[in-house]
């Protein structure tokens, strides 16, 4: 069945450095790729998304890239801050997002 | 704008007791609704989803069930809780591609 693999499972960076989280998906028909941030004890919240007709999207310090040929997409956070510390989930869906497949999550620690 | 509510916020239940968690959505009609479970420090496990009233699809066979008695109401139930049912239960809604999560219910089964 459909699968989304996410790496690394844990990532520790120094404040001000960049962080990169990578995901691969198995279903070539997937065409929508959201990223969620979950702070400790809170709900996952959408931070950025990308559709298959776009290769890159940026929102301030956050950017997402998509390589459809290789079936992988990545989240890039620049100039990391302690408040970026959280668990990040990638996901993939198709057919209008009826069912979304989530990655296992990456726990990001930003050290001050 | 749309909002999603879940209750209770936290729940402590003994093994073998019943369970009922409720999720309601405001500000939209005929959304897709989802129940997820998240064990401590783990990822999101899809339990059930619904595309309309009375329409429930189960992803993981277990001792849980779901119902959608009204368009914007989604209920998660169990007749007898297991220790392994402990976790963070998240309801989500979607009108298109993006899912939006509720605040969650934290369940501890002792």
mmCIF file of C-alpha atoms in Angstrom:
data_model
loop_
_atom_site.group_PDB
_atom_site.id
_atom_site.type_symbol
_atom_site.label_atom_id
_atom_site.label_comp_id
_atom_site.label_asym_id
_atom_site.label_seq_id
_atom_site.Cartn_x
_atom_site.Cartn_y
_atom_site.Cartn_z
ATOM 1 C CA UNK A 1 0.000 0.000 0.000
ATOM 2 C CA UNK A 2 0.942 3.655 0.065
ATOM 3 C CA UNK A 3 3.863 4.540 2.277
ATOM 4 C CA UNK A 4 5.698 7.695 3.323
ATOM 5 C CA UNK A 5 9.153 7.365 4.840
ATOM 6 C CA UNK A 6 10.628 10.242 6.818
ATOM 7 C CA UNK A 7 14.225 10.870 7.876
ATOM 8 C CA UNK A 8 15.829 11.548 10.235
ATOM 9 C CA UNK A 9 13.724 10.514 13.212
ATOM 10 C CA UNK A 10 15.623 12.951 15.433
ATOM 11 C CA UNK A 11 17.548 16.070 14.461
ATOM 12 C CA UNK A 12 19.512 18.375 16.716
ATOM 13 C CA UNK A 13 20.854 21.704 15.441
ATOM 14 C CA UNK A 14 22.391 24.809 16.895
ATOM 15 C CA UNK A 15 20.296 27.973 16.926
ATOM 16 C CA UNK A 16 20.805 29.846 13.680
ATOM 17 C CA UNK A 17 21.749 26.751 11.680
ATOM 18 C CA UNK A 18 19.550 25.193 8.989
ATOM 19 C CA UNK A 19 17.521 22.014 9.382
ATOM 20 C CA UNK A 20 16.470 19.661 6.594
ATOM 21 C CA UNK A 21 13.906 16.872 6.863
ATOM 22 C CA UNK A 22 13.421 14.451 3.982
ATOM 23 C CA UNK A 23 10.499 12.265 2.941
ATOM 24 C CA UNK A 24 9.922 9.736 0.196
ATOM 25 C CA UNK A 25 6.577 8.441 -1.009
ATOM 26 C CA UNK A 26 5.642 5.269 -2.808
ATOM 27 C CA UNK A 27 2.482 6.191 -4.749
ATOM 28 C CA UNK A 28 3.399 8.046 -7.917
ATOM 29 C CA UNK A 29 -0.181 9.360 -8.143
ATOM 30 C CA UNK A 30 0.303 11.446 -4.987
ATOM 31 C CA UNK A 31 -0.087 15.107 -5.830
ATOM 32 C CA UNK A 32 -0.397 17.006 -2.543
ATOM 33 C CA UNK A 33 2.274 17.167 0.160
ATOM 34 C CA UNK A 34 1.564 18.990 3.446
ATOM 35 C CA UNK A 35 3.912 19.469 6.385
ATOM 36 C CA UNK A 36 2.693 19.679 9.980
ATOM 37 C CA UNK A 37 4.380 20.924 13.126
ATOM 38 C CA UNK A 38 3.389 19.446 16.475
ATOM 39 C CA UNK A 39 4.569 21.126 19.638
ATOM 40 C CA UNK A 40 4.666 19.118 22.843
ATOM 41 C CA UNK A 41 1.149 18.205 23.993
ATOM 42 C CA UNK A 42 -0.512 20.114 21.162
ATOM 43 C CA UNK A 43 -2.274 19.249 17.921
ATOM 44 C CA UNK A 44 -0.382 18.999 14.602
ATOM 45 C CA UNK A 45 -0.703 22.258 12.656
ATOM 46 C CA UNK A 46 -0.160 22.812 8.961
ATOM 47 C CA UNK A 47 2.911 24.955 8.308
ATOM 48 C CA UNK A 48 3.376 24.645 4.558
ATOM 49 C CA UNK A 49 2.184 22.521 1.652
ATOM 50 C CA UNK A 50 3.107 21.930 -1.964
ATOM 51 C CA UNK A 51 1.299 20.518 -4.960
ATOM 52 C CA UNK A 52 2.811 18.356 -7.647
ATOM 53 C CA UNK A 53 2.769 21.077 -10.280
ATOM 54 C CA UNK A 54 5.265 23.113 -8.242
ATOM 55 C CA UNK A 55 8.902 22.278 -7.519
ATOM 56 C CA UNK A 56 9.516 24.613 -4.625
ATOM 57 C CA UNK A 57 7.565 26.822 -2.237
ATOM 58 C CA UNK A 58 8.839 29.229 0.369
ATOM 59 C CA UNK A 59 7.264 30.991 3.329
ATOM 60 C CA UNK A 60 9.682 33.173 5.284
ATOM 61 C CA UNK A 61 12.201 30.784 6.941
ATOM 62 C CA UNK A 62 10.456 27.638 5.737
ATOM 63 C CA UNK A 63 10.713 26.099 2.282
ATOM 64 C CA UNK A 64 9.621 22.822 0.744
ATOM 65 C CA UNK A 65 11.032 21.187 -2.379
ATOM 66 C CA UNK A 66 9.508 18.392 -4.420
ATOM 67 C CA UNK A 67 11.183 15.980 -6.834
ATOM 68 C CA UNK A 68 8.397 14.018 -8.544
ATOM 69 C CA UNK A 69 10.758 11.866 -10.560
ATOM 70 C CA UNK A 70 12.540 10.639 -7.447
ATOM 71 C CA UNK A 71 9.334 10.733 -5.389
ATOM 72 C CA UNK A 72 10.818 12.692 -2.565
ATOM 73 C CA UNK A 73 10.190 16.026 -0.904
ATOM 74 C CA UNK A 74 12.001 17.971 1.769
ATOM 75 C CA UNK A 75 11.381 20.637 4.409
ATOM 76 C CA UNK A 76 14.058 23.277 4.900
ATOM 77 C CA UNK A 77 14.115 25.562 7.923
ATOM 78 C CA UNK A 78 16.693 28.339 7.868
ATOM 79 C CA UNK A 79 17.985 30.430 10.786
ATOM 80 C CA UNK A 80 16.465 28.009 13.282
ATOM 81 C CA UNK A 81 15.167 29.335 16.573
ATOM 82 C CA UNK A 82 14.391 27.509 19.862
ATOM 83 C CA UNK A 83 10.662 27.844 19.117
ATOM 84 C CA UNK A 84 11.181 25.692 16.025
ATOM 85 C CA UNK A 85 11.732 22.752 18.393
ATOM 86 C CA UNK A 86 8.854 20.337 17.747
ATOM 87 C CA UNK A 87 7.911 17.168 15.898
ATOM 88 C CA UNK A 88 7.455 17.632 12.158
ATOM 89 C CA UNK A 89 5.316 15.312 10.028
ATOM 90 C CA UNK A 90 5.353 15.074 6.276
ATOM 91 C CA UNK A 91 2.392 13.633 4.404
ATOM 92 C CA UNK A 92 1.202 12.727 0.935
ATOM 93 C CA UNK A 93 -2.239 12.422 -0.610
ATOM 94 C CA UNK A 94 -3.984 12.091 -3.970
ATOM 95 C CA UNK A 95 -7.481 12.311 -5.432
ATOM 96 C CA UNK A 96 -8.318 15.509 -3.609
ATOM 97 C CA UNK A 97 -6.820 14.374 -0.317
ATOM 98 C CA UNK A 98 -9.489 11.875 0.626
ATOM 99 C CA UNK A 99 -6.905 9.923 2.562
ATOM 100 C CA UNK A 100 -3.559 11.302 3.682
ATOM 101 C CA UNK A 101 -0.547 9.134 4.471
ATOM 102 C CA UNK A 102 1.716 10.541 7.190
ATOM 103 C CA UNK A 103 5.400 9.993 7.794
ATOM 104 C CA UNK A 104 6.562 8.784 11.199
ATOM 105 C CA UNK A 105 7.729 12.229 12.274
ATOM 106 C CA UNK A 106 11.022 14.013 12.980
ATOM 107 C CA UNK A 107 11.775 15.384 16.413
ATOM 108 C CA UNK A 108 13.734 18.623 15.947
ATOM 109 C CA UNK A 109 15.750 20.090 18.807
ATOM 110 C CA UNK A 110 17.143 23.604 18.397
ATOM 111 C CA UNK A 111 19.825 24.306 20.976
ATOM 112 C CA UNK A 112 20.200 27.882 22.145
ATOM 113 C CA UNK B 1 -14.345 30.332 9.887
ATOM 114 C CA UNK B 2 -14.187 26.669 10.750
ATOM 115 C CA UNK B 3 -13.473 25.355 14.230
ATOM 116 C CA UNK B 4 -13.176 21.849 15.587
ATOM 117 C CA UNK B 5 -13.876 20.791 19.148
ATOM 118 C CA UNK B 6 -13.062 17.629 21.045
ATOM 119 C CA UNK B 7 -14.095 16.483 24.471
ATOM 120 C CA UNK B 8 -13.224 15.496 26.982
ATOM 121 C CA UNK B 9 -9.779 17.073 27.072
ATOM 122 C CA UNK B 10 -8.347 14.360 29.298
ATOM 123 C CA UNK B 11 -9.725 11.067 30.523
ATOM 124 C CA UNK B 12 -8.525 8.386 32.919
ATOM 125 C CA UNK B 13 -10.395 5.102 32.597
ATOM 126 C CA UNK B 14 -9.956 1.609 34.071
ATOM 127 C CA UNK B 15 -9.294 -1.374 31.837
ATOM 128 C CA UNK B 16 -12.541 -2.923 30.640
ATOM 129 C CA UNK B 17 -14.599 0.254 30.937
ATOM 130 C CA UNK B 18 -16.462 1.824 27.988
ATOM 131 C CA UNK B 19 -15.335 4.887 26.077
ATOM 132 C CA UNK B 20 -16.994 7.696 24.188
ATOM 133 C CA UNK B 21 -15.043 10.568 22.646
ATOM 134 C CA UNK B 22 -16.792 13.302 20.745
ATOM 135 C CA UNK B 23 -15.698 15.598 17.951
ATOM 136 C CA UNK B 24 -17.727 18.404 16.407
ATOM 137 C CA UNK B 25 -16.932 20.784 13.582
ATOM 138 C CA UNK B 26 -18.423 24.244 13.076
ATOM 139 C CA UNK B 27 -18.500 26.491 10.050
ATOM 140 C CA UNK B 28 -18.572 23.888 7.298
ATOM 141 C CA UNK B 29 -20.914 21.323 5.767
ATOM 142 C CA UNK B 30 -20.319 17.694 4.827
ATOM 143 C CA UNK B 31 -16.635 17.585 5.761
ATOM 144 C CA UNK B 32 -14.532 14.451 5.657
ATOM 145 C CA UNK B 33 -13.868 13.477 9.272
ATOM 146 C CA UNK B 34 -11.028 11.415 10.706
ATOM 147 C CA UNK B 35 -9.976 9.796 13.985
ATOM 148 C CA UNK B 36 -6.273 9.318 14.675
ATOM 149 C CA UNK B 37 -4.456 7.869 17.652
ATOM 150 C CA UNK B 38 -0.986 8.909 18.691
ATOM 151 C CA UNK B 39 0.883 6.811 21.241
ATOM 152 C CA UNK B 40 3.410 8.658 23.406
ATOM 153 C CA UNK B 41 6.305 9.855 21.275
ATOM 154 C CA UNK B 42 4.970 8.152 18.165
ATOM 155 C CA UNK B 43 3.335 8.997 14.857
ATOM 156 C CA UNK B 44 -0.261 9.347 13.714
ATOM 157 C CA UNK B 45 -2.268 6.158 13.311
ATOM 158 C CA UNK B 46 -5.446 6.562 11.261
ATOM 159 C CA UNK B 47 -8.301 4.708 12.970
ATOM 160 C CA UNK B 48 -11.466 5.716 11.087
ATOM 161 C CA UNK B 49 -12.622 8.135 8.430
ATOM 162 C CA UNK B 50 -16.025 9.263 7.236
ATOM 163 C CA UNK B 51 -17.194 10.994 4.064
ATOM 164 C CA UNK B 52 -20.782 11.472 5.213
ATOM 165 C CA UNK B 53 -23.470 10.715 7.780
ATOM 166 C CA UNK B 54 -23.494 7.034 8.656
ATOM 167 C CA UNK B 55 -20.519 6.293 6.398
ATOM 168 C CA UNK B 56 -17.553 4.940 8.359
ATOM 169 C CA UNK B 57 -14.414 3.253 7.093
ATOM 170 C CA UNK B 58 -12.107 1.418 9.467
ATOM 171 C CA UNK B 59 -8.383 1.352 8.927
ATOM 172 C CA UNK B 60 -7.262 -0.786 11.847
ATOM 173 C CA UNK B 61 -9.367 -3.681 13.195
ATOM 174 C CA UNK B 62 -9.482 -3.434 16.966
ATOM 175 C CA UNK B 63 -11.872 -2.905 19.855
ATOM 176 C CA UNK B 64 -12.796 0.633 18.780
ATOM 177 C CA UNK B 65 -15.739 1.798 16.685
ATOM 178 C CA UNK B 66 -16.845 5.117 15.232
ATOM 179 C CA UNK B 67 -20.153 6.698 14.341
ATOM 180 C CA UNK B 68 -21.289 9.838 12.568
ATOM 181 C CA UNK B 69 -24.850 10.511 13.698
ATOM 182 C CA UNK B 70 -24.861 14.080 12.335
ATOM 183 C CA UNK B 71 -23.052 15.850 9.534
ATOM 184 C CA UNK B 72 -20.554 17.579 11.796
ATOM 185 C CA UNK B 73 -20.341 15.115 14.668
ATOM 186 C CA UNK B 74 -17.942 12.204 14.882
ATOM 187 C CA UNK B 75 -17.854 9.822 17.850
ATOM 188 C CA UNK B 76 -15.227 7.268 18.831
ATOM 189 C CA UNK B 77 -16.359 4.453 21.116
ATOM 190 C CA UNK B 78 -15.253 1.304 22.798
ATOM 191 C CA UNK B 79 -17.183 -1.256 24.818
ATOM 192 C CA UNK B 80 -14.125 -2.447 26.758
ATOM 193 C CA UNK B 81 -10.889 -0.484 26.950
ATOM 194 C CA UNK B 82 -7.477 -2.142 26.829
ATOM 195 C CA UNK B 83 -4.245 -0.821 28.328
ATOM 196 C CA UNK B 84 -2.962 -0.383 24.765
ATOM 197 C CA UNK B 85 -5.770 2.084 24.038
ATOM 198 C CA UNK B 86 -3.936 4.765 25.998
ATOM 199 C CA UNK B 87 -2.840 7.669 23.824
ATOM 200 C CA UNK B 88 -3.649 11.031 22.330
ATOM 201 C CA UNK B 89 -6.791 10.871 20.189
ATOM 202 C CA UNK B 90 -7.030 13.450 17.451
ATOM 203 C CA UNK B 91 -10.045 14.244 15.329
ATOM 204 C CA UNK B 92 -9.495 15.990 12.013
ATOM 205 C CA UNK B 93 -11.674 17.498 9.297
ATOM 206 C CA UNK B 94 -11.109 18.265 5.645
ATOM 207 C CA UNK B 95 -13.080 19.864 2.816
ATOM 208 C CA UNK B 96 -10.372 19.232 0.247
ATOM 209 C CA UNK B 97 -6.776 18.173 0.448
ATOM 210 C CA UNK B 98 -5.785 19.669 3.782
ATOM 211 C CA UNK B 99 -6.669 18.073 7.105
ATOM 212 C CA UNK B 100 -7.096 20.265 10.184
ATOM 213 C CA UNK B 101 -6.754 18.714 13.597
ATOM 214 C CA UNK B 102 -8.753 19.204 16.749
ATOM 215 C CA UNK B 103 -7.119 19.879 20.126
ATOM 216 C CA UNK B 104 -7.141 16.185 21.021
ATOM 217 C CA UNK B 105 -8.212 14.018 23.937
ATOM 218 C CA UNK B 106 -5.564 12.464 26.124
ATOM 219 C CA UNK B 107 -6.686 9.031 27.324
ATOM 220 C CA UNK B 108 -4.970 7.035 30.027
ATOM 221 C CA UNK B 109 -6.172 3.492 30.631
ATOM 222 C CA UNK B 110 -5.114 2.024 33.974
#
